[in-house]
Short mmCIF file of C-alpha atoms in Angstrom, two decimals:
data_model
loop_
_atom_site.label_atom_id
_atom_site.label_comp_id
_atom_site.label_asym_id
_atom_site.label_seq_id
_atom_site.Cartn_x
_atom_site.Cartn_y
_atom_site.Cartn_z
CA UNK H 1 63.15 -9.50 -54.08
CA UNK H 2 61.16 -9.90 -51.09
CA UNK H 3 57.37 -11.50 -51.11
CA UNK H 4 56.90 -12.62 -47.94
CA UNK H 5 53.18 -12.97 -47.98
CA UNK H 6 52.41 -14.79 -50.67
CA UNK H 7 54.48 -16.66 -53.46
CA UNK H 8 55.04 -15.96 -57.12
CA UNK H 9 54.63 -19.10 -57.94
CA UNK H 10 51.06 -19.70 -56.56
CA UNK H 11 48.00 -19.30 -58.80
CA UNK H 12 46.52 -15.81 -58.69
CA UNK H 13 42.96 -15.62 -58.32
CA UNK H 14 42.39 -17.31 -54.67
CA UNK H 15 44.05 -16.94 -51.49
CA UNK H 16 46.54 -13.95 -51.14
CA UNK H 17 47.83 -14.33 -54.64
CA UNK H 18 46.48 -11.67 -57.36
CA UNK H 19 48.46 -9.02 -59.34
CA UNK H 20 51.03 -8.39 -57.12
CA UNK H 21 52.01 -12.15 -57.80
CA UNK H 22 52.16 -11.58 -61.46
CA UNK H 23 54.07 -8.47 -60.67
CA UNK H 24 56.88 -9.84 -59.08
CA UNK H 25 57.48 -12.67 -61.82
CA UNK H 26 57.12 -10.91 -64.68
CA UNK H 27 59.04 -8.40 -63.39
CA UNK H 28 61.75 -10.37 -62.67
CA UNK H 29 61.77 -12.28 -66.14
CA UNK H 30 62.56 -9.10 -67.87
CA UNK H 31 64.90 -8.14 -65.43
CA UNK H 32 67.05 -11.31 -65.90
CA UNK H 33 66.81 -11.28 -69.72
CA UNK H 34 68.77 -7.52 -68.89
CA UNK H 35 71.47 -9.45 -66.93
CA UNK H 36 70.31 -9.19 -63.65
CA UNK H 37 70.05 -12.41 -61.63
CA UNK H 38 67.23 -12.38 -59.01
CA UNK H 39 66.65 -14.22 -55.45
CA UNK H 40 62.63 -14.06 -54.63
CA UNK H 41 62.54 -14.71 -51.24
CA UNK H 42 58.97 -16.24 -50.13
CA UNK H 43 57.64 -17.81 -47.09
CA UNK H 44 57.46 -21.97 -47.34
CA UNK H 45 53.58 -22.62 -46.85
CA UNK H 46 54.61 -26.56 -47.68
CA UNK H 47 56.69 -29.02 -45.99
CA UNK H 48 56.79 -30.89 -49.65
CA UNK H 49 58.17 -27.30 -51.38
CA UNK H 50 62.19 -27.65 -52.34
CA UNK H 51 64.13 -24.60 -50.76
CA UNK H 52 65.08 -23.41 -54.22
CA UNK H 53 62.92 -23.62 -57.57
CA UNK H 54 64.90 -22.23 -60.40
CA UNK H 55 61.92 -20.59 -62.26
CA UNK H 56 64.27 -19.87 -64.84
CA UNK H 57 67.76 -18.62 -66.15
CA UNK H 58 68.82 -16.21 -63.91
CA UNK H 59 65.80 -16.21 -61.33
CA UNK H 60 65.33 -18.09 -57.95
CA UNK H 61 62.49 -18.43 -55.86
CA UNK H 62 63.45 -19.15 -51.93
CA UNK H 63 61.30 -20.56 -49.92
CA UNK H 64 62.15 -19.90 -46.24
CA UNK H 65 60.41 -21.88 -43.65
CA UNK H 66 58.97 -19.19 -40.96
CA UNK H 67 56.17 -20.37 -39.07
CA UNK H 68 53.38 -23.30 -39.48
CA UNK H 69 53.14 -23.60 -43.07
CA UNK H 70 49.76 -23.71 -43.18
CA UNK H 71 46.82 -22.40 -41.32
CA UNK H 72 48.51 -18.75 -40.91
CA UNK H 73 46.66 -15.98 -41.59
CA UNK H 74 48.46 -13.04 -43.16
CA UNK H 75 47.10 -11.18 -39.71
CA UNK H 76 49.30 -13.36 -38.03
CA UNK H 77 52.20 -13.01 -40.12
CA UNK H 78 54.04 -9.81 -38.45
CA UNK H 79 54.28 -12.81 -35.43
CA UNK H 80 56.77 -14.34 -38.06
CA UNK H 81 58.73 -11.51 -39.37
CA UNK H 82 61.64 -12.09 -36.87
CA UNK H 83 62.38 -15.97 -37.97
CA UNK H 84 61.64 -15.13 -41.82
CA UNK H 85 64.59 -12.19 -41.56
CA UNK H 86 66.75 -14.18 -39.96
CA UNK H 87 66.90 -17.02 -43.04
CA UNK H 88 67.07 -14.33 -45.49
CA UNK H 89 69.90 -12.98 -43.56
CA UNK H 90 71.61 -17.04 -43.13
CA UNK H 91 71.16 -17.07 -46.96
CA UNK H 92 73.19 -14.82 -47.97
CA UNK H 93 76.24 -15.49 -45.61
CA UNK H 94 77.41 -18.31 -47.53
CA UNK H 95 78.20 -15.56 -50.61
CA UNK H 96 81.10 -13.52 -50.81
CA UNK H 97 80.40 -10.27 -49.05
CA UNK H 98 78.52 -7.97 -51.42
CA UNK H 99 77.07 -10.92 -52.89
CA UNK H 100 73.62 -8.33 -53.56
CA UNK H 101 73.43 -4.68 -55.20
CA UNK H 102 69.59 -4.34 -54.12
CA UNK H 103 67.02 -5.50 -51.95
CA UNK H 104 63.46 -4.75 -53.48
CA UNK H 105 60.51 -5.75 -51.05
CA UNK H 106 56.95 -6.12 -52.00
CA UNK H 107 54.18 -5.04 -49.36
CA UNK H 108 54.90 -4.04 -45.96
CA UNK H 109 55.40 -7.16 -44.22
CA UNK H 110 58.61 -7.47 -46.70
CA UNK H 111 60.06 -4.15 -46.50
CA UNK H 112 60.17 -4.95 -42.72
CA UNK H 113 62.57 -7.34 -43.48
CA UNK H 114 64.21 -5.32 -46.26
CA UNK H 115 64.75 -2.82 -44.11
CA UNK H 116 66.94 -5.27 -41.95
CA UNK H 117 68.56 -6.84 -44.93
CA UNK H 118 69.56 -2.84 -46.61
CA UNK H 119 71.60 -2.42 -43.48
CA UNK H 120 73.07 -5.86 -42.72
CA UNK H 121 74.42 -5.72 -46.32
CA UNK H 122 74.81 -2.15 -47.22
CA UNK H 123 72.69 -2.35 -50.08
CA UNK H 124 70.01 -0.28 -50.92
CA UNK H 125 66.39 -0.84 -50.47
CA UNK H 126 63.75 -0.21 -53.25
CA UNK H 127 60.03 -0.68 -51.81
CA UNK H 128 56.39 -1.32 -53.99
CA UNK H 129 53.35 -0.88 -51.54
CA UNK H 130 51.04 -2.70 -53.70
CA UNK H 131 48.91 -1.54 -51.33
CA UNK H 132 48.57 0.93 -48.62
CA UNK H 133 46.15 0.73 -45.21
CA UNK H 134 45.63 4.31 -45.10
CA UNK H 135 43.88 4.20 -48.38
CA UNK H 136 41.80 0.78 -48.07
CA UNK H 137 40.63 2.16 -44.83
CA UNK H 138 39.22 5.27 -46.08
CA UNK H 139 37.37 3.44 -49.11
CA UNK H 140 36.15 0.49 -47.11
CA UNK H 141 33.69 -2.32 -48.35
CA UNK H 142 30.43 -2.40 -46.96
CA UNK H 143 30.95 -6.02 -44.05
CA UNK H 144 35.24 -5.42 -44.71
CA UNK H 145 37.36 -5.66 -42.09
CA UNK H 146 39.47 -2.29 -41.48
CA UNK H 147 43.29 -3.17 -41.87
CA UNK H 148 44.79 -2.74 -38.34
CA UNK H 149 46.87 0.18 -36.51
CA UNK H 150 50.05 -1.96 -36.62
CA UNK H 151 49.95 -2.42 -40.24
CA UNK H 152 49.74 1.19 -40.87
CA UNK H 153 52.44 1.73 -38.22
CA UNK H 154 54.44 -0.43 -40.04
CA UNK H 155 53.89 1.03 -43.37
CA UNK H 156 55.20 4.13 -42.09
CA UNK H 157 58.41 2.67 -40.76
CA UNK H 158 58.92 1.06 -44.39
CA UNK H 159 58.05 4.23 -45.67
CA UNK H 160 60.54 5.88 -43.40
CA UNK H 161 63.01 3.34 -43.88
CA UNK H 162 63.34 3.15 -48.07
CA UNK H 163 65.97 4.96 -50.17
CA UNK H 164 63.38 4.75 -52.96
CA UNK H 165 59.71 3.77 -52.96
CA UNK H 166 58.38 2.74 -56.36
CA UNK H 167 54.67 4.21 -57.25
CA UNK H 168 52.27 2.38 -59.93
CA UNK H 169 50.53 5.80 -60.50
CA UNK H 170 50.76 9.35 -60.20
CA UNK H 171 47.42 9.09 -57.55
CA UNK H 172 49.78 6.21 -55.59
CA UNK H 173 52.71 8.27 -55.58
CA UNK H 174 50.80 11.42 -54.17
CA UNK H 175 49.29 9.27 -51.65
CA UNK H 176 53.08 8.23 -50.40
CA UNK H 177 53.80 11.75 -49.94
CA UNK H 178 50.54 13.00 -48.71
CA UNK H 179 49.28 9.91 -46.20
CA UNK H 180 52.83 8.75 -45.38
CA UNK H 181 55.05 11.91 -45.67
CA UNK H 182 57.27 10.07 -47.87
CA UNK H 183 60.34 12.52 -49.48
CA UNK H 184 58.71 13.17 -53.18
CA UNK H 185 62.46 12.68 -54.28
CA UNK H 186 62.67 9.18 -53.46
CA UNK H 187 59.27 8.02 -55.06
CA UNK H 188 59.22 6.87 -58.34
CA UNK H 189 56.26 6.57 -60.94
CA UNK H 190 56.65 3.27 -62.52
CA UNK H 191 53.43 1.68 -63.96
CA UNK H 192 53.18 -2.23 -64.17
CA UNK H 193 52.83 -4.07 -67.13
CA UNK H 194 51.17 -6.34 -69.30
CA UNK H 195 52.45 -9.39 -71.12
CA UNK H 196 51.28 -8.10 -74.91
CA UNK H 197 52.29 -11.74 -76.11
CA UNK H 198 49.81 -13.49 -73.95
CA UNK H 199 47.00 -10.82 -73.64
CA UNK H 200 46.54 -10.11 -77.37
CA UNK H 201 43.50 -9.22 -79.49
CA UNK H 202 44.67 -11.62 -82.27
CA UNK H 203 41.95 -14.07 -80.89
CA UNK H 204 38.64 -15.39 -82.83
CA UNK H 205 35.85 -14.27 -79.91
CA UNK H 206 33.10 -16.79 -81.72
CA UNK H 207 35.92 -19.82 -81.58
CA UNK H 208 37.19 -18.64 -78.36
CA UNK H 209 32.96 -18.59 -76.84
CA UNK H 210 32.85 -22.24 -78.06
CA UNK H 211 35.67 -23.74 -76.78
CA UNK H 212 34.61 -22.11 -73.52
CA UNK H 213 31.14 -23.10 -73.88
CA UNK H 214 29.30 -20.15 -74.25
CA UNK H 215 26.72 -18.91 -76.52
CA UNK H 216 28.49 -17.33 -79.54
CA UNK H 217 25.82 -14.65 -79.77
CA UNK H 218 25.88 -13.94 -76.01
CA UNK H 219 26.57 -10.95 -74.25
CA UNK H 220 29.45 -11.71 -71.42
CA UNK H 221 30.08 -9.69 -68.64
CA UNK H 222 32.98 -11.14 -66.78
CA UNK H 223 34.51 -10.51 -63.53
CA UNK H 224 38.06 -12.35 -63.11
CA UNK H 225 40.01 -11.70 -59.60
CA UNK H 226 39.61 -12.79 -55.83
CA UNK H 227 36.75 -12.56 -54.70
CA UNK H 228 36.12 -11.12 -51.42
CA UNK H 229 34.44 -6.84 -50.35
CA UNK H 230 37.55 -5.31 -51.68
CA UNK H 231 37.25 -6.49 -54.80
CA UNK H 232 33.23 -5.72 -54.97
CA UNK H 233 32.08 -9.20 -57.15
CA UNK H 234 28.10 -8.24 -55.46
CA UNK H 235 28.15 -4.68 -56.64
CA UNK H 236 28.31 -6.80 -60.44
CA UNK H 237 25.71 -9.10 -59.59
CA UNK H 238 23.91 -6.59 -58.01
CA UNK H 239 23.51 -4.63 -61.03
CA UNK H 240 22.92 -7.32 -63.06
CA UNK H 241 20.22 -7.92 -61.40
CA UNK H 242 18.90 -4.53 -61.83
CA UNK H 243 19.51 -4.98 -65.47
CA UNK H 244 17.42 -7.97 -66.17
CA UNK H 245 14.24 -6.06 -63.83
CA UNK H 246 14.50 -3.58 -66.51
CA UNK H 247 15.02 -5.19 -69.45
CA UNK H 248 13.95 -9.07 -68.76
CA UNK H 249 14.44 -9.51 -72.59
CA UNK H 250 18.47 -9.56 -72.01
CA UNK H 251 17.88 -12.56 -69.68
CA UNK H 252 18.37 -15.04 -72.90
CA UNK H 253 21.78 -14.34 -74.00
CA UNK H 254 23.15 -12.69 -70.47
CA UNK H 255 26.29 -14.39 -68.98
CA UNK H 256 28.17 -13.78 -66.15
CA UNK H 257 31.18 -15.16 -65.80
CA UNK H 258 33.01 -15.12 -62.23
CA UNK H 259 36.39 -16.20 -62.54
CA UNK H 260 38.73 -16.45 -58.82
CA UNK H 261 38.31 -17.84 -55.80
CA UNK H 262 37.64 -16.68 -52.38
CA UNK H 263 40.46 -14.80 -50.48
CA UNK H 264 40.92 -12.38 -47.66
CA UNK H 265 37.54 -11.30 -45.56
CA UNK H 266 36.01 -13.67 -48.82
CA UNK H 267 37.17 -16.73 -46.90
CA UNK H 268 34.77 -16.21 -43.82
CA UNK H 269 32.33 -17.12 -46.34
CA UNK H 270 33.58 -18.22 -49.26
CA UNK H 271 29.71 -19.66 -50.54
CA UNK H 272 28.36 -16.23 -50.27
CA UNK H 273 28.67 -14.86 -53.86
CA UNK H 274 26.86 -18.20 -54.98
CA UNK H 275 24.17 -17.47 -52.13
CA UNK H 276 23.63 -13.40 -53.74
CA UNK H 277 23.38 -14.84 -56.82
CA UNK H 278 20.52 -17.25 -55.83
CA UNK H 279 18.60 -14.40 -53.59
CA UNK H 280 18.85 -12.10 -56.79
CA UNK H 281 17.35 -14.91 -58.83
CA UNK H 282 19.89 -14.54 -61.22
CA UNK H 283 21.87 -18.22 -60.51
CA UNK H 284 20.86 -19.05 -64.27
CA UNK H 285 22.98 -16.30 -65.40
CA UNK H 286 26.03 -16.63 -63.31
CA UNK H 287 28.61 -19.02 -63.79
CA UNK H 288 31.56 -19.52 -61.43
CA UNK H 289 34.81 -20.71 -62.80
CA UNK H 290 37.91 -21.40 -60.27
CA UNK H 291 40.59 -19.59 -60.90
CA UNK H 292 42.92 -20.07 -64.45
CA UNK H 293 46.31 -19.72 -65.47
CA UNK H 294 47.45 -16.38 -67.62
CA UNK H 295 46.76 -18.21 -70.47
CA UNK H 296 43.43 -19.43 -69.93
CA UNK H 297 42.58 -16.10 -68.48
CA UNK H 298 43.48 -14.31 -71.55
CA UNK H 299 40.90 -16.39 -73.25
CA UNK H 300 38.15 -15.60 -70.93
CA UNK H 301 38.98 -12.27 -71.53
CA UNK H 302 38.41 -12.71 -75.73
CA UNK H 303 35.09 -13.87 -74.85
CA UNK H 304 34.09 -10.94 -72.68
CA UNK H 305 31.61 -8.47 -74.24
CA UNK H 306 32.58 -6.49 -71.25
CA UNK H 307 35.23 -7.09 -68.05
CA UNK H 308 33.84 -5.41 -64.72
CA UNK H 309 36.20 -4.58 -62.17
CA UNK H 310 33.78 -3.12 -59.44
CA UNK H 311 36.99 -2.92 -57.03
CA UNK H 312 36.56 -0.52 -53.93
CA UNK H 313 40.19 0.52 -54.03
CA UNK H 314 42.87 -0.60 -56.65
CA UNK H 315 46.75 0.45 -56.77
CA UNK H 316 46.82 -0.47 -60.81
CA UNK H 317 44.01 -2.40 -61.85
CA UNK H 318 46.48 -5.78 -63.43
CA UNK H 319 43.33 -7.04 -64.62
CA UNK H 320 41.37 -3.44 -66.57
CA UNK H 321 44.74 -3.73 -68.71
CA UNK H 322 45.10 -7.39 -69.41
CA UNK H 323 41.63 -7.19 -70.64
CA UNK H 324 42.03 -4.07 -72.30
CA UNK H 325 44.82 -6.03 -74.30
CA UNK H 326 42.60 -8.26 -75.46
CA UNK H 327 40.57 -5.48 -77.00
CA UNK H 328 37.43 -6.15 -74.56
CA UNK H 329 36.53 -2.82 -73.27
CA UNK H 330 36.46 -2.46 -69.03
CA UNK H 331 33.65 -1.21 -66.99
CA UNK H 332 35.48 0.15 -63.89
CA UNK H 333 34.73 1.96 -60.37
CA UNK H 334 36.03 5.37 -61.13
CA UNK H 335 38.46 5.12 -57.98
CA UNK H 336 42.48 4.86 -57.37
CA UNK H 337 44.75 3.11 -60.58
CA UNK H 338 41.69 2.27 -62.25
CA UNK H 339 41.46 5.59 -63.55
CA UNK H 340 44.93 5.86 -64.88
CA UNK H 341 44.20 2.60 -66.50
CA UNK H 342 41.28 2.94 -68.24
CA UNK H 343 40.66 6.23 -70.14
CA UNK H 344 36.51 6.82 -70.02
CA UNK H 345 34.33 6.83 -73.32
CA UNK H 346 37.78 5.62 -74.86
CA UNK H 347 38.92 1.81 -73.79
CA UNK H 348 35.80 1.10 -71.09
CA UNK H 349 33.48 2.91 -69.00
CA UNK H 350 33.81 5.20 -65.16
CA UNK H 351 31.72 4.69 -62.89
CA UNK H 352 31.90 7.51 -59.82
CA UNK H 353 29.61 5.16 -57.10
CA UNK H 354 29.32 1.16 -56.30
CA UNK H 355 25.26 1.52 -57.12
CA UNK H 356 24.05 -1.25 -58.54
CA UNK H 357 21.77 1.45 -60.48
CA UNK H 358 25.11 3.03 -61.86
CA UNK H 359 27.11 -0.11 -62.62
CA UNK H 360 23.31 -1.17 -64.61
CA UNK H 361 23.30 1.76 -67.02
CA UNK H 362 26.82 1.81 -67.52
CA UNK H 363 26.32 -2.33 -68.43
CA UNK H 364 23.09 -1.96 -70.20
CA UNK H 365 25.57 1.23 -72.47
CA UNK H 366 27.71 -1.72 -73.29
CA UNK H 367 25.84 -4.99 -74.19
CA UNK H 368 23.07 -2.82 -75.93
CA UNK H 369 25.72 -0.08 -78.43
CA UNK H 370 27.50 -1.96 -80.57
CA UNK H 371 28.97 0.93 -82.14
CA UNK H 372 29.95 1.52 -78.44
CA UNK H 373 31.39 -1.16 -77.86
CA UNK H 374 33.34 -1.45 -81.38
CA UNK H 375 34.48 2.06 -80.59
CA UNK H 376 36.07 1.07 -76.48
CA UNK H 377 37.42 -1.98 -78.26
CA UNK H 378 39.40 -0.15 -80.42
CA UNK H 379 40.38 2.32 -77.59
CA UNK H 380 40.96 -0.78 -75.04
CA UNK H 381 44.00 -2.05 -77.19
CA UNK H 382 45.56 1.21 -77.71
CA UNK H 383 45.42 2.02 -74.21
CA UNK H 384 47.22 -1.41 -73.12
CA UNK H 385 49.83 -0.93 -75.49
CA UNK H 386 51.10 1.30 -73.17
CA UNK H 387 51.68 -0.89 -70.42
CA UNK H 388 54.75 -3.12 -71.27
CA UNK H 389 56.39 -5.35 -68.09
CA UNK H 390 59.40 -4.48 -70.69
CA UNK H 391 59.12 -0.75 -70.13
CA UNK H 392 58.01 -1.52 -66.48
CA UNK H 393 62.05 -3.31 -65.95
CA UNK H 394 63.57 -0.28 -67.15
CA UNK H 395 61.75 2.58 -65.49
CA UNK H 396 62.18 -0.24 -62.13
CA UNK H 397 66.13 -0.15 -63.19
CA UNK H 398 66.54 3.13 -63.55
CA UNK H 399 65.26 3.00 -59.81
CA UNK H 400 67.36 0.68 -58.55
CA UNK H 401 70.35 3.11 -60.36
CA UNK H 402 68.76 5.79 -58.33
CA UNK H 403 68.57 4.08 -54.99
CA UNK H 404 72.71 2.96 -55.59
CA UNK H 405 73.54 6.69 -56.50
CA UNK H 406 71.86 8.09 -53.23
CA UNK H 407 73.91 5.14 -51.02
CA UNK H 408 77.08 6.09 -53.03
CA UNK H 409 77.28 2.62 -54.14
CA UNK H 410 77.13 3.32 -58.14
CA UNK H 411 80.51 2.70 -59.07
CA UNK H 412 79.16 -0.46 -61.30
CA UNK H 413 76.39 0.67 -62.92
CA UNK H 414 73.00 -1.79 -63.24
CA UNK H 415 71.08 -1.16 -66.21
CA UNK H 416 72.86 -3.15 -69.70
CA UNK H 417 75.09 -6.42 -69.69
CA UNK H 418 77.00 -5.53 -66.40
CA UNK H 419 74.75 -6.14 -63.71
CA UNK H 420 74.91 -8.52 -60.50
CA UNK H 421 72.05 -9.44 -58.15
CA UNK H 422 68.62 -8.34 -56.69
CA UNK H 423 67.16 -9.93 -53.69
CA UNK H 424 63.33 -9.58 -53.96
#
């Protein structure tokens, strides 16, 4: 595998790490415990990071030094892309020839170098957007930055390049085809997952509030993720606001609990979310936690009366189904994965528009029903016990099958006890 960009080993939440970070891992843990060993190739932001961390049996994370390692925008990183492809390429020359069956690259930036890697090694090349230009720029955030015309050129040469490109949704997988003119027979639908061991529902909420500090009779409306206009943090506080003006009686037992840490656009001013929160006069309300391990997060989750994710754009929407595994119901922006994630009036709530005036009813439906919100709860578990990063390695090896059939390079088949190597 192929993460250029940002490692799977760095703590999502802040930065450029979020889902796709927990994609790549926990796809690659089921893969190995199929058979398949894994490379993840990463760039080295650290002088002090070994070249190799074996994350576990069967999986390797590379760190290849390409550039300053700190202080480098991911704007600047196409600048790299040269240097980083030509260490991937010096690793593998010390293995027999045919030392990989696949290269699988996450966002552009790394299916550039995939591309180079396919046909230095004859391998074939299995591509995840994550995320796609083309559709961030045409659901901007109010102050975002539009992503530039050489990332979507680039995207379209990865596009282009690919012998399979590997969809989260139906929506993303129409997109491909539609925005990128990508061949419909070499995309595949394979939705991510969620680890159903760590996000469970099995979880005392009144213990869970107290260990956390929190009231145990409040009502919580989290937001966990990155925070910067993408991600939409101020259309939550924004309609909490408008919540309290209407009803100043839910002030009492309100909390809001934002969980991440600046990243992208975020980072210009990373104090601005506090600052909203002050001008809102709602800073009594809002709490701001730095971002947590899975673990910790699942927690957070438990103690959630409701988990907003306000997102302008989403490919999947990682975190509507970890906290739909806890059995905390979602309030989501009606707009990209979020809707295959979250089914309306059945494990959270749709909303069509980022007004604050929207997101408050929506809230208000939530914190006020409790037959409501018994009912999503309910819903919210059933619905994330269909995401399983188990079913998510098959359907992704059953790709990777695909991709060897249409090179001709099959004769050894990957999915079961016979399988050799994936560079990601």
């Amino acid at each position: 595998m192929i993460s250029l960009h940002t490692s799977p080993l760095d703590q999502p939440g802040t930065g450029d790490a979020g889902g796709m970070n927990v994609y790549v891992i926990e796809l690659a843990r089921r893969l190995a415990r199929r058979g398949v060993e894994v490379d993840i190739f990463t760039r080295a932001t650290s002088s002090r990071l070994p070249a190799v961390v074996r994350v576990a049996d069967g999986i390797q994370v590379r760190h290849v030094a390409a550039g300053p390692y700190e202080g480098l925008d991911k704007n600047e990183l196409p600048s790299q892309l040269c240097t980083f492809a030509r260490e991937v390429l010096r690793a593998e020359v010390v293995h027999p020839v045919g030392h990989y069956d696949v290269v699988h690259s996450h966002y552009w930036l790394s299916g550039q170098v995939g591309a180079l890697a396919r046909d230095r090694w004859n391998v074939p090349l299995v591509h995840s957007m994550h995320t796609m230009a083309k559709v961030k720029n045409a659901a901007l955030a109010v102050g975002d930055t539009p992503e530039p015309l050489s990332r979507v050129i680039g995207e379209e040469q990865v596009v282009a390049a690919a012998d399979m490109l590997i969809a989260n949704t139906e929506l993303e997988a129409d997109q491909l085809v539609r925005l990128y003119g990508a061949d419909p027979t070499r995309v595949d639908v394979v939705p991510p997952g969620v680890d159903l061991r760590v996000f469970t529902p099995r979880r005392d909420r009144s213990r869970v509030r107290r260990e956390l500090g929190l009231p145990e009779d409040a009502s919580v409306l989290l937001f966990a993720g990155r925070i910067q206009p993408l991600k939409a943090p101020d259309v939550l506080l924004r309609a909490v606001a408008v919540l309290l003006e209407q009803d100043p009686t839910l002030r009492s037992r309100l909390v809001v609990p934002v969980v991440g840490g600046p990243s992208g656009s975020g980072l210009e001013h990373p104090e601005s979310l506090a600052v909203l929160a002050s001008e809102l006069g709602i800073d009594d309300v809002v709490r701001f936690v730095p971002p947590v391990d899975q673990g910790e997060l699942a927690r957070w989750y438990s103690a959630a009366t409701a988990v907003a994710v306000p997102s302008y754009n989403e490919s999947f929407g990682l975190v509507a189904a970890e906290a739909q595994a806890c059995g905390t119901p979602v309030v989501a922006a009606a707009v990209g994965g979020l809707t295959t994630v979250v089914r309306d009036e059945v494990s959270g709530l749709l909303v069509d528009s980022h007004e604050p005036a929207d997101w408050a009813h929506a809230l208000r439906r939530v914190v006020t029903d409790d037959v409501l919100q018994q009912r999503l709860a309910s819903g919210a578990v059933e619905q994330a016990s269909g995401f399983a990063w188990e079913r998510t390695a098959d359907l992704t090896l059953k790709s990777y099958e695909q991709a060897r059939a249409l090179m001709g390079g099959a004769d050894t088949p990957l999915p079961g006890a016979v399988t050799r190597k994936v560079a990601m």
